[in-house]
């Protein structure tokens, strides 16, 4: 599908061109129209599917279509600073034709530049949970005007023990908002978070557990006592120099 069919603001098409995207990826095709209509979205998508642009483009489109400037209106919560910077880079490219400003917020570095960027009127915050909560508590990050919330890689945030912080953040933003959540897997705690944070979300599942086309799967039902012998036999017949074997213990 061509990006023109989304009827995005022409200023965003400049960014799409700059990014070098020609055709939308499947997740973009599914998520962008629903997000542009204002739907909450729950997406099963891994990194590499184009999911960042799938939530960034609808956010930018909404922000430039009207409303206040120079206050935080979109919040993207993500587990690691590397991901925060990657998302920030995508925002910078795609928003090149707009005057929107974004800031990354995470711990392990000085807070002053982050506070300064907030004072300068960043409309988009890309944040890791801990430092964001600090800056909210100190009154530097204002949540009162947040109208778009993205919870990215929710399962990783759960693995890293961030879900209590994420719940606090969800409580700190206005209830009237659009929420998009992405996760590669849905353990029970993430399901619960989705129930609490999203309203009648559109479900979008992409490429989950689909191996790369170069990967072959085979299943050998075998009694316990023959497993080692089978493995040795398979290795003898496998024409390769290096093999990685995963076992339970
Ligand atoms: P992501 O899944 O968001 O981490 O994106 C994975 C990679 O795909 C990034 O390098 C993006 O720049 C790139 N990408 C995203 N959307 C498109 C598209 N429509 N066409 C080509 N590349 C894309």
Short mmCIF file of C-alpha atoms and ligand atoms in Angstrom, two decimals:
data_model
loop_
_atom_site.label_atom_id
_atom_site.label_comp_id
_atom_site.label_asym_id
_atom_site.label_seq_id
_atom_site.Cartn_x
_atom_site.Cartn_y
_atom_site.Cartn_z
CA UNK A 1 0.00 0.00 0.00
CA UNK A 2 1.23 3.44 -0.93
CA UNK A 3 1.60 6.01 1.88
CA UNK A 4 -0.58 8.43 -0.13
CA UNK A 5 -3.63 6.32 0.66
CA UNK A 6 -3.40 7.23 4.34
CA UNK A 7 -4.06 10.87 3.37
CA UNK A 8 -1.53 12.09 5.89
CA UNK A 9 -0.80 15.78 6.16
CA UNK A 10 1.46 16.77 3.22
CA UNK A 11 4.08 17.97 5.71
CA UNK A 12 4.44 14.38 6.89
CA UNK A 13 4.84 13.05 3.36
CA UNK A 14 8.09 15.05 3.24
CA UNK A 15 9.28 13.04 6.23
CA UNK A 16 8.14 9.75 4.71
CA UNK A 17 10.14 10.60 1.60
CA UNK A 18 13.15 11.60 3.67
CA UNK A 19 12.98 8.28 5.50
CA UNK A 20 12.99 6.54 2.13
CA UNK A 21 9.80 4.56 2.76
CA UNK A 22 8.00 3.64 -0.45
CA UNK A 23 5.37 1.09 0.53
CA UNK A 24 3.81 0.72 3.96
CA UNK A 25 4.74 -2.42 5.88
CA UNK A 26 1.87 -4.76 6.91
CA UNK A 27 1.70 -3.35 10.45
CA UNK A 28 1.60 0.19 9.09
CA UNK A 29 -1.15 -0.78 6.67
CA UNK A 30 -3.21 -2.20 9.52
CA UNK A 31 -2.40 0.27 12.31
CA UNK A 32 -2.18 3.68 10.64
CA UNK A 33 -5.80 3.95 9.36
CA UNK A 34 -7.19 2.74 12.72
CA UNK A 35 -4.91 5.09 14.68
CA UNK A 36 -5.84 8.02 12.43
CA UNK A 37 -9.50 7.33 13.27
CA UNK A 38 -8.57 7.70 16.93
CA UNK A 39 -8.90 4.03 17.88
CA UNK A 40 -6.94 2.50 20.72
CA UNK A 41 -4.61 -0.15 19.36
CA UNK A 42 -3.07 -3.28 20.75
CA UNK A 43 -0.33 -4.49 18.44
CA UNK A 44 1.57 -7.74 18.47
CA UNK A 45 4.65 -6.69 16.60
CA UNK A 46 8.34 -7.10 17.03
CA UNK A 47 11.04 -4.59 16.29
CA UNK A 48 11.87 -4.73 12.60
CA UNK A 49 8.28 -4.72 11.37
CA UNK A 50 8.08 -0.94 10.98
CA UNK A 51 5.98 -0.52 14.11
CA UNK A 52 7.70 2.71 15.16
CA UNK A 53 6.48 4.61 12.11
CA UNK A 54 3.09 2.89 12.57
CA UNK A 55 2.53 4.84 15.78
CA UNK A 56 4.70 7.91 15.08
CA UNK A 57 2.90 8.95 11.87
CA UNK A 58 -0.62 9.01 13.41
CA UNK A 59 0.78 10.91 16.42
CA UNK A 60 2.42 13.55 14.24
CA UNK A 61 -0.69 13.82 12.07
CA UNK A 62 -2.88 14.47 15.12
CA UNK A 63 -0.47 16.99 16.65
CA UNK A 64 -0.13 19.12 13.52
CA UNK A 65 -3.84 19.04 12.74
CA UNK A 66 -4.51 21.52 15.56
CA UNK A 67 -4.40 21.98 19.29
CA UNK A 68 -1.89 23.54 21.63
CA UNK A 69 1.78 23.99 20.88
CA UNK A 70 4.69 23.92 23.31
CA UNK A 71 3.12 21.53 25.83
CA UNK A 72 3.63 17.75 26.00
CA UNK A 73 0.74 16.11 24.12
CA UNK A 74 2.15 12.72 23.17
CA UNK A 75 3.98 10.32 25.48
CA UNK A 76 5.82 7.21 24.31
CA UNK A 77 6.99 4.90 27.09
CA UNK A 78 9.68 2.39 26.23
CA UNK A 79 11.92 0.05 28.26
CA UNK A 80 15.46 1.08 27.28
CA UNK A 81 17.33 4.26 26.47
CA UNK A 82 18.52 2.69 23.18
CA UNK A 83 14.91 2.17 22.10
CA UNK A 84 14.03 5.69 23.26
CA UNK A 85 16.80 7.12 21.08
CA UNK A 86 15.76 4.96 18.10
CA UNK A 87 12.17 6.16 18.37
CA UNK A 88 13.38 9.74 18.78
CA UNK A 89 15.45 9.38 15.58
CA UNK A 90 12.39 8.15 13.66
CA UNK A 91 10.37 11.10 15.00
CA UNK A 92 13.08 13.54 13.93
CA UNK A 93 13.11 12.21 10.36
CA UNK A 94 9.34 11.90 9.95
CA UNK A 95 8.59 15.29 11.55
CA UNK A 96 11.21 17.13 9.47
CA UNK A 97 8.49 19.08 7.63
CA UNK A 98 6.81 20.17 10.88
CA UNK A 99 7.82 22.37 13.78
CA UNK A 100 7.06 19.72 16.39
CA UNK A 101 9.67 19.12 19.06
CA UNK A 102 10.44 15.88 20.88
CA UNK A 103 12.59 15.02 23.87
CA UNK A 104 14.04 11.77 25.23
CA UNK A 105 13.90 11.19 28.97
CA UNK A 106 15.84 8.39 30.69
CA UNK A 107 18.10 7.83 33.66
CA UNK A 108 21.86 7.39 33.81
CA UNK A 109 22.51 10.80 32.28
CA UNK A 110 22.05 14.34 33.63
CA UNK A 111 18.45 15.53 33.90
CA UNK A 112 19.20 19.18 33.06
CA UNK A 113 19.15 18.94 29.25
CA UNK A 114 15.91 16.94 29.50
CA UNK A 115 14.33 19.56 31.78
CA UNK A 116 15.52 22.28 29.41
CA UNK A 117 13.98 20.53 26.39
CA UNK A 118 10.68 20.29 28.30
CA UNK A 119 10.89 24.02 29.11
CA UNK A 120 11.52 24.70 25.42
CA UNK A 121 8.09 23.26 24.72
CA UNK A 122 8.60 19.68 23.49
CA UNK A 123 5.24 18.30 22.35
CA UNK A 124 6.43 14.67 22.23
CA UNK A 125 8.11 12.83 25.10
CA UNK A 126 9.91 9.53 24.52
CA UNK A 127 10.71 8.16 27.94
CA UNK A 128 11.84 5.27 30.09
CA UNK A 129 9.59 4.89 33.16
CA UNK A 130 11.88 5.70 36.13
CA UNK A 131 13.27 9.10 35.14
CA UNK A 132 9.92 10.13 33.69
CA UNK A 133 8.25 9.54 37.08
CA UNK A 134 11.01 11.63 38.74
CA UNK A 135 10.43 14.53 36.36
CA UNK A 136 6.65 14.25 36.79
CA UNK A 137 7.07 14.36 40.60
CA UNK A 138 9.35 17.40 40.31
CA UNK A 139 6.79 19.18 38.14
CA UNK A 140 9.06 19.34 35.08
CA UNK A 141 7.12 16.86 32.93
CA UNK A 142 3.48 17.95 32.76
CA UNK A 143 0.99 15.23 31.92
CA UNK A 144 -2.21 17.31 31.94
CA UNK A 145 -2.32 17.74 28.14
CA UNK A 146 -1.26 14.25 27.07
CA UNK A 147 -3.76 13.07 24.47
CA UNK A 148 -1.74 10.21 22.94
CA UNK A 149 -0.03 7.47 24.94
CA UNK A 150 2.13 4.68 23.52
CA UNK A 151 3.32 1.75 25.63
CA UNK A 152 6.05 0.18 23.53
CA UNK A 153 7.53 -3.30 24.13
CA UNK A 154 5.21 -3.83 27.08
CA UNK A 155 6.46 -7.38 27.62
CA UNK A 156 10.05 -6.15 28.00
CA UNK A 157 8.91 -3.50 30.45
CA UNK A 158 7.27 -6.32 32.39
CA UNK A 159 10.45 -8.47 32.24
CA UNK A 160 12.48 -5.53 33.54
CA UNK A 161 10.12 -4.95 36.46
CA UNK A 162 8.76 -1.64 35.14
CA UNK A 163 5.04 -2.45 35.17
CA UNK A 164 4.32 -0.79 38.55
CA UNK A 165 5.99 2.38 37.20
CA UNK A 166 4.05 2.09 33.95
CA UNK A 167 0.79 1.83 35.90
CA UNK A 168 1.71 5.02 37.78
CA UNK A 169 2.35 6.76 34.48
CA UNK A 170 -0.99 5.58 33.06
CA UNK A 171 -2.67 7.05 36.17
CA UNK A 172 -0.80 10.35 35.69
CA UNK A 173 -2.08 11.00 32.15
CA UNK A 174 -5.63 12.16 31.40
CA UNK A 175 -8.23 9.44 31.03
CA UNK A 176 -9.48 10.98 27.81
CA UNK A 177 -6.71 9.97 25.45
CA UNK A 178 -5.79 7.60 22.66
CA UNK A 179 -3.61 4.67 23.74
CA UNK A 180 -1.53 2.30 21.66
CA UNK A 181 0.24 -0.66 23.16
CA UNK A 182 2.78 -2.91 21.47
CA UNK A 183 4.12 -6.19 22.77
CA UNK A 184 5.68 -9.25 21.16
CA UNK A 185 4.10 -11.55 23.77
CA UNK A 186 1.21 -11.22 26.22
CA UNK A 187 1.96 -12.65 29.67
CA UNK A 188 -0.92 -12.31 32.16
CA UNK A 189 0.41 -9.06 33.69
CA UNK A 190 0.65 -7.43 30.28
CA UNK A 191 -2.89 -8.58 29.44
CA UNK A 192 -4.06 -6.97 32.66
CA UNK A 193 -2.25 -3.73 31.87
CA UNK A 194 -3.90 -3.74 28.43
CA UNK A 195 -7.33 -4.14 30.05
CA UNK A 196 -6.63 -1.24 32.39
CA UNK A 197 -5.02 1.14 29.91
CA UNK A 198 -6.93 0.59 26.64
CA UNK A 199 -10.53 1.17 25.61
CA UNK A 200 -12.03 -1.24 23.06
CA UNK A 201 -8.71 -1.59 21.32
CA UNK A 202 -8.37 -2.72 17.74
CA UNK A 203 -6.17 -5.81 17.76
CA UNK A 204 -3.40 -5.95 15.22
CA UNK A 205 -1.20 -9.04 15.06
CA UNK A 206 1.81 -9.13 12.81
CA UNK A 207 4.46 -11.69 12.11
CA UNK A 208 4.33 -13.15 15.58
CA UNK A 209 6.33 -16.37 15.98
CA UNK A 210 6.86 -16.57 12.24
CA UNK A 211 10.45 -17.65 11.66
CA UNK A 212 12.61 -16.02 8.99
CA UNK A 213 12.19 -17.79 5.66
CA UNK A 214 15.74 -19.18 5.93
CA UNK A 215 14.80 -21.10 9.11
CA UNK A 216 13.49 -24.67 8.89
CA UNK A 217 11.58 -26.30 11.74
CA UNK A 218 11.35 -30.01 12.46
CA UNK A 219 9.81 -31.88 15.37
CA UNK A 220 10.98 -35.35 16.47
CA UNK A 221 8.77 -37.02 19.09
CA UNK A 222 11.26 -39.21 20.93
CA UNK A 223 11.39 -41.04 24.29
CA UNK A 224 13.61 -39.48 26.93
CA UNK A 225 16.31 -42.18 26.85
CA UNK A 226 16.85 -41.80 23.08
CA UNK A 227 17.22 -38.01 23.00
CA UNK A 228 21.03 -37.91 23.17
CA UNK A 229 21.40 -40.62 20.56
CA UNK A 230 19.00 -38.81 18.25
CA UNK A 231 20.84 -35.52 18.73
CA UNK A 232 24.19 -37.17 17.90
CA UNK A 233 22.69 -38.76 14.82
CA UNK A 234 21.19 -35.45 13.66
CA UNK A 235 24.52 -33.69 14.20
CA UNK A 236 26.35 -36.36 12.18
CA UNK A 237 23.96 -35.75 9.30
CA UNK A 238 24.14 -31.95 9.53
CA UNK A 239 26.63 -30.39 7.20
CA UNK A 240 27.78 -27.41 9.26
CA UNK A 241 30.77 -26.32 11.34
CA UNK A 242 29.02 -24.68 14.26
CA UNK A 243 25.89 -25.79 16.07
CA UNK A 244 24.11 -24.21 19.01
CA UNK A 245 21.98 -26.63 21.08
CA UNK A 246 19.37 -25.25 23.51
CA UNK A 247 18.24 -27.53 26.33
CA UNK A 248 16.20 -27.07 29.46
CA UNK A 249 19.09 -27.17 31.92
P1 LIG B 1 10.92 -0.75 13.49
O1 LIG B 1 10.17 -2.04 13.46
O2 LIG B 1 10.05 0.40 13.75
O3 LIG B 1 12.10 -0.82 14.41
O4 LIG B 1 11.51 -0.49 12.02
C1 LIG B 1 12.46 -1.34 11.42
C2 LIG B 1 13.16 -0.68 10.24
O5 LIG B 1 12.29 -0.57 9.12
C3 LIG B 1 13.64 0.73 10.52
O6 LIG B 1 14.96 0.83 10.06
C4 LIG B 1 12.72 1.61 9.69
O7 LIG B 1 13.38 2.77 9.24
C5 LIG B 1 12.35 0.73 8.54
N1 LIG B 1 11.01 1.02 7.98
C6 LIG B 1 9.90 1.31 8.66
N2 LIG B 1 8.85 1.48 7.83
C7 LIG B 1 9.32 1.28 6.58
C8 LIG B 1 8.71 1.31 5.26
N3 LIG B 1 7.42 1.57 5.09
N4 LIG B 1 9.50 1.05 4.21
C9 LIG B 1 10.82 0.77 4.39
N5 LIG B 1 11.45 0.73 5.58
C10 LIG B 1 10.71 0.97 6.67
#
